[in-house]
Every structure is written in structure tokens, then in C-alpha cells.
Amino acid sequence: MTPTRVLVLNSGSSSVKYQLIDMADRSRLAVGLAERIGEETSALHHEPLAGGGGKRERHGRLADHDAALEAIAEELAADGMGLDSPELAVIGHRVVHGGLKLTVPTLVDDAMLKEIERLIPVAPLHNPANVTGIRTAQRLRPDLPQVAVFDTAFHSAMPEHAARYAIDVETADAHRVRRYGFHGTSHAYVSRKAAELLGKDPSEVNLIVLHLGNGASASAVRGGRCEDTSMGLTPLEGLVMGTRSGDIDPAVVFHLGRVAGMSMDEVDELLNKRSGLLGLCGDNDMRQIRRRMAEGDAAARLAFDIYIHRLKKYIGAYYAVLGTVDAVVFTAGVGENSAPVREAAVAGLEELGLAVDGELNAAGGKEARLISPSYARVKVAVVPTDEELEIAEQSYALVASR
Ligand code: AMP
């Protein structure tokens, strides 16, 4: 029997998300999340999807990622789908930063782990957790192939003129300061699905992909390759996000240091955790912001308007970068679910060939769909992202090709 199952692990700084996927029919066998790792209030939410059984919860401290992964392995084993199962083909890991060297899905080995560790200064929140996740999985199943899939990979095709900041080249190179981009697995998956929806090969279409979740990024995709993306050295650059500022004059940092006496760490925390929608109006959930707007809340309205204004600037910029655009594609939590955001983002862009059909936009649904009227020169689409499936596809393809 050829093993066809892939365990996808997405290790964050204090959480591990996982999915067990059977590549024979792309079905999910189990999904779950270990959260607040390291705290007294740790929880593990586990849901076996094959054979019923229903959701299970565990509460109580998971001391570290090791403990979390062991608990996950126990839950899977209780459903007869443990890490020792002969049906498990590979463990696929989401790794946030692959830098310039790790640009394709890669079998885990010591040299690769060292490279991920070397990149910790440019991804201090994510890469350490990713390394821990991989090492723990190796300990639990030393004989099983493990594959790392990098968030930065899709953007590694960006031309130098998009990837470089206009700063002194020697300083930039010495410290690996350049634009890497993130959410690449999502941008890759969504742009392929969007081409499918348009009935074309990815090489035939130019797309503006808007991944609008709690983190948010835009990318300009020409013929299946990334030509520019809004996140940069870190996931802080670009669009207004749930808690991150996105683009900002870098002199704001010096100003806050000199005038407000804030330390580098304090400004870092401000821009990453207390800015964006949260900083502007106290809420980072678009649903709540819309509710407040309906009640006439001025701060929520302004936060929404700033969010949309930035989004529009990127649509315009990437339109200019691409020259011709086949579709603008919305994905992730906000992009998939918020009709008002989609409507506002393309409002007034009829001269660019962009329009949204009110009814199609409001209709909702879990499938990839067009929401532009039939006459629109540039299509507008909603394509649900599926980073876990994409990681599973890439990991499985790599081990199957060996
Ligand atoms: P993600 O990071 O892709 O999981 O997206 C999470 C974000 O999606 C949340 O913080 C919400 O702002 C947003 N979101 C989720 N569901 C909805 C919805 N029905 N309407 C508007 N925004 C939503």
C-alpha cells in the first residue's frame, strides 16, 4: 500500500495548527489547533473528520511546542491515525521565512534547518517556532520524510527592481535587507485557482491577488509568477492589517524614538501589535467594525476608510505594474467574507474596467466565484484560500517524485 496521507503542521509562536489530509481524494481526516502554548490556559481543539466522532478539547498547560505536538500525536492516535500509521507519507511544515536560498519545497535536513535558523533575525516571531515544530516531528517519527514549504517561496521570482529597497547596496546585502514577501503559499494557490476559474492556464493571465486576513498582502502576478508583493523584509509592510500599520514613513520610527522616547522594541510592538484596524478604532475584526459602522461609529468608519484607501492604492499600483489585468482576486478571512470591503475596494474604478455586481457580491458561498458583471473587462473574483492543502500538495509531490 502506498501511503497517501500528509500531516500539515503550521507552528506559530504560541500555537500549532494541523490538518491530516488524504491525497488520494484530497479529503481532510482531522483538523485541530493547539493554542496558548506555554501558558496555564493552553488548549487543544481536535476534530476528527473521518468516521464522525465529533470535536474534542483538552485544557491544561502545554509547556512548549514539544508537549503540544505530543498531545496532537496522542489525539490522532486515539482516532487510529497516529504518527506511526503506515499510511502517513510525509509531514509538511509551513515555514515562514526561507530567505534567498530556500525558494522551493525542500526535504528537511540539517543544512536546511541551519539555514532557517540563520534567518531568525529577519523572522524572529516565526522561524524559531517552525524549527521547533520540525525538530519535534523528527523526534516523533525519525524515519518519515519531512518537507518545509516556505511562505516567501512564491515571491522569490520577483525581479530585483521590485525586491530591492532603494538603500545603500552594501548595507542591504550585508544584512539581507530586501523585500521577501509573505503569504506566498496562499498567493500561489489562489492565483492557480483563479486561472482555473477563468478557464485559462496560469501562464496566460495577469492577476492582482488580495489576501485580506488578519495579516494582509497584495501581489501582482504575471503569467503565474510574482512580479511584486506588498509585504517586504517582514510582514509589516504594505496594506493596513488587523494589528499592523502596513506602509509608514520610516521616519515615524526615529520620530517616536526622539520625541516620545520609545525604544526600538516599543515601536516594533506598536507597529506590529497595536496599529492597523485595532490601533485606529480598537477592533481588528472586520465584522465588529461593520457592526459599529452601522451604528454610526465614527472611529470605525474612519478605520474602514483608511483600510480601503490603502487597498485601492495597491490595486492601482499593481494595475500599472502589470499593464493589463485579467482579474482582481479576493481571498482570506476578510476577502472571502466581506462583501462591503470588496465593493468599496473597486468602487469608482470603472474606467480601469473593474466593477462588482451587487447580487453576485452579496451571494456568499464557499466556492471560487466571479462577482463582476458579465460586461466587466477585468473580472473580480472571490477564491477561498487553502494554504494547508497547498502545503500538502507540494509536500506530497516532492516525496512522490523521489
Ligand atoms: P484570516 O487571518 O484569513 O483567518 O482572517 C481573519 C479575519 O477575517 C478576522 O479577523 C475578521 O476580520 C475577518 N472575517 C472573518 N469572517 C468575516 C466575515 N464574515 N465578515 C467580515 N470579516 C470577516
Coordinates of C-alpha atoms and ligand atoms in Angstrom, one line a residue, residues 17 211-215 242 277 284-288 290 331-339 341 385 387, ligand 1:
K17 CA -2.4 24.3 13.6
H211 CA -5.1 38.2 0.6
L212 CA -7.1 40.0 3.3
G213 CA -7.0 38.2 6.6
N214 CA -5.8 39.4 10.0
G215 CA -2.5 39.8 8.1
G242 CA -5.7 43.8 11.8
L277 CA -7.5 48.5 12.4
N284 CA -9.3 44.3 14.5
D285 CA -12.2 42.1 13.4
M286 CA -13.9 43.4 10.2
R287 CA -17.3 42.0 11.3
Q288 CA -17.2 44.1 14.5
R290 CA -19.0 46.8 10.2
T331 CA -9.1 35.8 -0.6
A332 CA -8.7 35.1 3.2
G333 CA -11.0 35.9 6.1
V334 CA -12.0 39.5 5.0
G335 CA -11.5 39.0 1.3
E336 CA -13.7 35.9 1.2
N337 CA -16.4 37.1 3.6
S338 CA -16.8 40.8 3.5
A339 CA -18.9 42.0 0.5
V341 CA -14.8 45.5 1.6
T385 CA -7.6 30.1 0.0
E387 CA -2.8 27.0 2.5
Ligands
AMP1 P1 -7.7 35.1 8.5 O1 -6.5 35.7 9.0 O2 -7.7 34.8 7.0 O3 -8.2 33.9 9.3 O4 -8.8 36.2 8.6 C1 -9.3 36.6 9.9 C2 -10.1 37.8 9.8 O5 -11.2 37.7 8.8 C3 -10.9 38.2 11.1 O6 -10.0 39.0 11.9 C4 -12.0 39.1 10.5 O7 -11.6 40.4 10.5 C5 -12.2 38.6 9.1 N1 -13.5 37.9 8.9 C6 -13.8 36.6 9.2 N2 -15.1 36.4 8.9 C7 -15.6 37.5 8.4 C8 -16.9 37.9 7.9 N3 -17.9 37.1 7.9 N4 -17.0 39.2 7.6 C9 -16.0 40.1 7.6 N5 -14.8 39.8 8.1 C10 -14.6 38.5 8.4

